Amino acid sequence: MEEIQSHSEHYRSSSSSASSPASRVPSSNFFYLRKQGALRQPISFEDSPDWEDNTDVEVRVEEGGDSINTATTPISPSLSKLNSGSLPSPPLPEGAVVARKIAGATIVWKDLTVTIKGKRKYSDRVVKSSNGYALPGTMTVIMGPGKSGKSTLLRALAGRLDDSAKTYGEVFVNGAKSSLQYGSYGFVERKNTLIGSLTVREFLYYSALLQLPGFFYQKKSVVEDAIHAMSLGDYANKLIGGHCYMKGLPSGERRRVSIARELVMRPQVLFIDEPLYHLDSVSALLMMVTLKKLASTGCTLIFTIYQSSTEVFGLYDRICLLSNGNTLFFGETLACLQHFSNAGFPCPIMQSPSDHFLRAINTDFDRIITMCKTWQDDNGDFSNVNMDTAVAIRTLEETYRSSADAAAVDTMIHRLTEREGPSLKSKGKASSATRIAVLTWRSLLIMSREWKYYWLRLILCMLLALCVGTAFSGLGHSLSSVGTRVAAIFVFVSFASLLSIVGVPAQLKEVKVYACEDSNQHSGGIVFLTGQILASLPFLFLISISSSLVFYFLVGLRNDFSFMMYFVLNFFMCLLVNEGLVLTVATILQDIFWSISTLVFIHVVMMLSAGYFRIRSALPGPVWMYPVSYIAFHTYSIQGLLENEYDGTSFAVGQVRTITGYQALHNVYDISPDDYSKWKNLLILSLMALAYRVLVFLLLHFCVKKNSSLFRFVCCKLKMNE
C-alpha cells in the first residue's frame, strides 16, 4: 500500500490544476456535462412491453430545460457532488414537452465470470466477478483497453458466447433469470457485413422479410421506421457499395445501416460491439447522437467502446470500466471522473476523460514509459508518464470496492431483482419457405448487378468457346479426326471449369453475409444453400447453353438436337459441380488469395489426372493421380461428352471393314462399353453436385457458425510456433 500511495501522490502532483474535486468541475463550454436526455424529437418504439408499478421508469422532460429524472435510478454519491456544478443544456423549443413512460427491458448481471480456455496467457478468466445493470431508455457503455474483456462481457449478456466459454454468475432480464428471446434483442457485430450491390432500403427490406412473419406489404412501414431511427433518409435509395469499383456510402452511414438491420425487429435491448469502429470524430459524434435519440424511445442500449472524444463521452449514461477482466468502476459517467480523482488520478482539464481512463489502466503504456525514460523533449523529461499502470489498476480496483458507488450498484441490483417484471416473449419468425424465396430473389438481384459474379464468367466462357472452336473448326467426321475432337472437348471443359475462380470474391461475400444472418437467427444452412442453388441455376444455364452452342457448331459436332441438348446438359452439370467445389473451398479457407490458389491447384491436378489415365496417347503419370481421376468431375463430364458424340457411329477402314464409334474412341480415350454409360456419367455428376452441397452444409455448421476456418487455424499455429 505504501508503493501504491507513493505512485498516486506522484501522479497527483504531475497533473496540475486538478488537485481537488471542486477544481475538477470543467467550465460551461465542456460538452460532457450536458445532462442525459438532451436530444429531442423522439421516435416511437411501439413493441416494447410496459412496466408495472414498482418497476416503472419514467422520464420527464421539464419545460425550459432537458434534465431527465429517472424514477428507479438512485443518484450516485459521487455524482451528487458534481451535479451542482453542471449547467443545463439549451432549452427545448416551445411546445416540445414530452412525457413518456419508458417501456423496455432491464438487464442485470451479478458476479458474472467468463472463462475461455487459452484466451489469456496467464489466466482463463476473461471477465471476473462483474456487476452492473442497464435500464430502459439509457446507454450503458463497456469501456476498456484492448483484450480487457469488453466484447466477451457483451456477448455473455446477449447469450452469444461460443461453446468453449463457460459462464458463472447470474444474468437477469426484467428481474428474472432468463435468456433473451428471439426478436427481443438485436446484436450488431464489430465489422460491417453488408451487400454493396443493394440500396439501403432494399437491404433493410430483405432483412425484414427474413426476420419478420406476415405479408410483404406489412414490412415496408417497419423498414421506414428503421431508416428514420438511424437518420438514413438521405441515403435510402443509394447503393451501399464498398467495392473497388463502387464507392457507395461513407463508413459512418454503413455502420448505421448495420444497426438499422437489427432495428427492423424493434428490439427491447440492443447490443453493439464497437459502434464507433473505424469512424472519424464527426461520424462518431453523429452516430452517438443517433443512438441517444434511439435510447430516448425506450430501447436499452449496451455497447462497447475503446475510447471516444469529450463530446461523445458526455452522451453516455453509465460506464462499465474494465481492465484485464476486472471491473474498475460502474456507474454514471460523471461519477467515474470523481472516482479517478478520489483514487489519486484526476483528469487534467485539457484531456478527454476516456483518454485519461485508458492512459491510467492500459498496460501497453508501460512500454512507452520504458522508452521515455531515456528520452528528453524540449521541455525536459516526460515526468507525466512515470506512473506504473499495474499500480494504478490495483488502486482503482481497491478504491471502487470500498466506495459508495459500488454499494449503490449493489443496492440497485437488489431492487431490480427482488421482483420479476414482464417477461420478454419470442417474436414470430418467417417461415422457411418464405426465407428461401427471399434469399433466392435477393441472390438473383445481387448476381444480376455484380458483373464479376456471373457476367464476367459468361464473357470469358464465350471467348474461350470462340478461341477453342476456331482452333478446332472444320475437323470433319473421319477416323483421323477422333483424337483431335477428344483434345478439343478436353480443353474446352477443363479451362471453362477453371474460369469459375473469378466468382470466388462474390462467394466469400455470400458466406460472410450468411454467417452474420445465421448468428442472428435470420437464416440457416439449408435455407442459404437452397436459395443460393436456385438463384445460380439460371445464370449457370445461360453460361452453359451460350458457350456450349458456340463451341458445338464451330467444331462441327453431331448435327442432331438430342445430342446437342445432352452436350448442353452435361456441361451445365459440370458447371454446377464446379460451383459446389468453389463454395466448399471458399467456406473452408475464407480468404480470397488462398481460395483462388487452392482452386487453381485442384483444377490443375484434376486435369492432369483425367489426361494421364484416360487419354491413351498420354505419357504415364504418377501413381497417385490414378485414384484422383475417379473423383475428378472432369473425367465424367469429358467421358460423357465423348460417348455422346460417338454413340451409334461407325467408321470405314479401307473399302471392306468398318469399326464402331466406340472402337475408334476406345483406342484414344478410356470409356465404358455400356450403352447407357453417358447417362451414368450424368448421374455421377448430379450426385457429386449434391455431395458438395452436403459438404458445404456441414462446413457452414462447424466452421462458419463457430467463426473458424482452416486459414485462421494455420495462422494461429504458426504464431504459436514463433
XYZ file of C-alpha atoms in Angstrom, residues 36 43 72 113 116 135 215 266 271 273 302 341 343 346 436 472-473 511 520 561 630 708 713 720:
24
model
C -28.778 12.941 -20.084
C -39.344 8.380 -32.340
C -35.754 3.908 -10.380
C -17.414 -14.545 -14.619
C -12.338 -19.286 -22.063
C -32.048 0.396 -17.718
C -47.144 -10.359 -45.627
C -37.976 -3.380 -32.885
C -26.140 -4.784 -28.127
C -19.862 -4.178 -30.445
C -25.430 -1.670 -24.277
C -9.984 11.847 -8.634
C -8.187 7.359 -6.249
C -7.695 13.309 -11.506
C -35.882 -19.490 -49.264
C -10.512 -26.909 -83.914
C -13.041 -25.944 -86.606
C -20.584 -16.823 -46.890
C -28.841 -13.512 -35.501
C -30.956 -31.881 -81.491
C -12.039 -41.167 -60.435
C -13.321 -20.588 -37.559
C -6.178 -22.195 -37.694
C 2.324 -20.104 -31.573
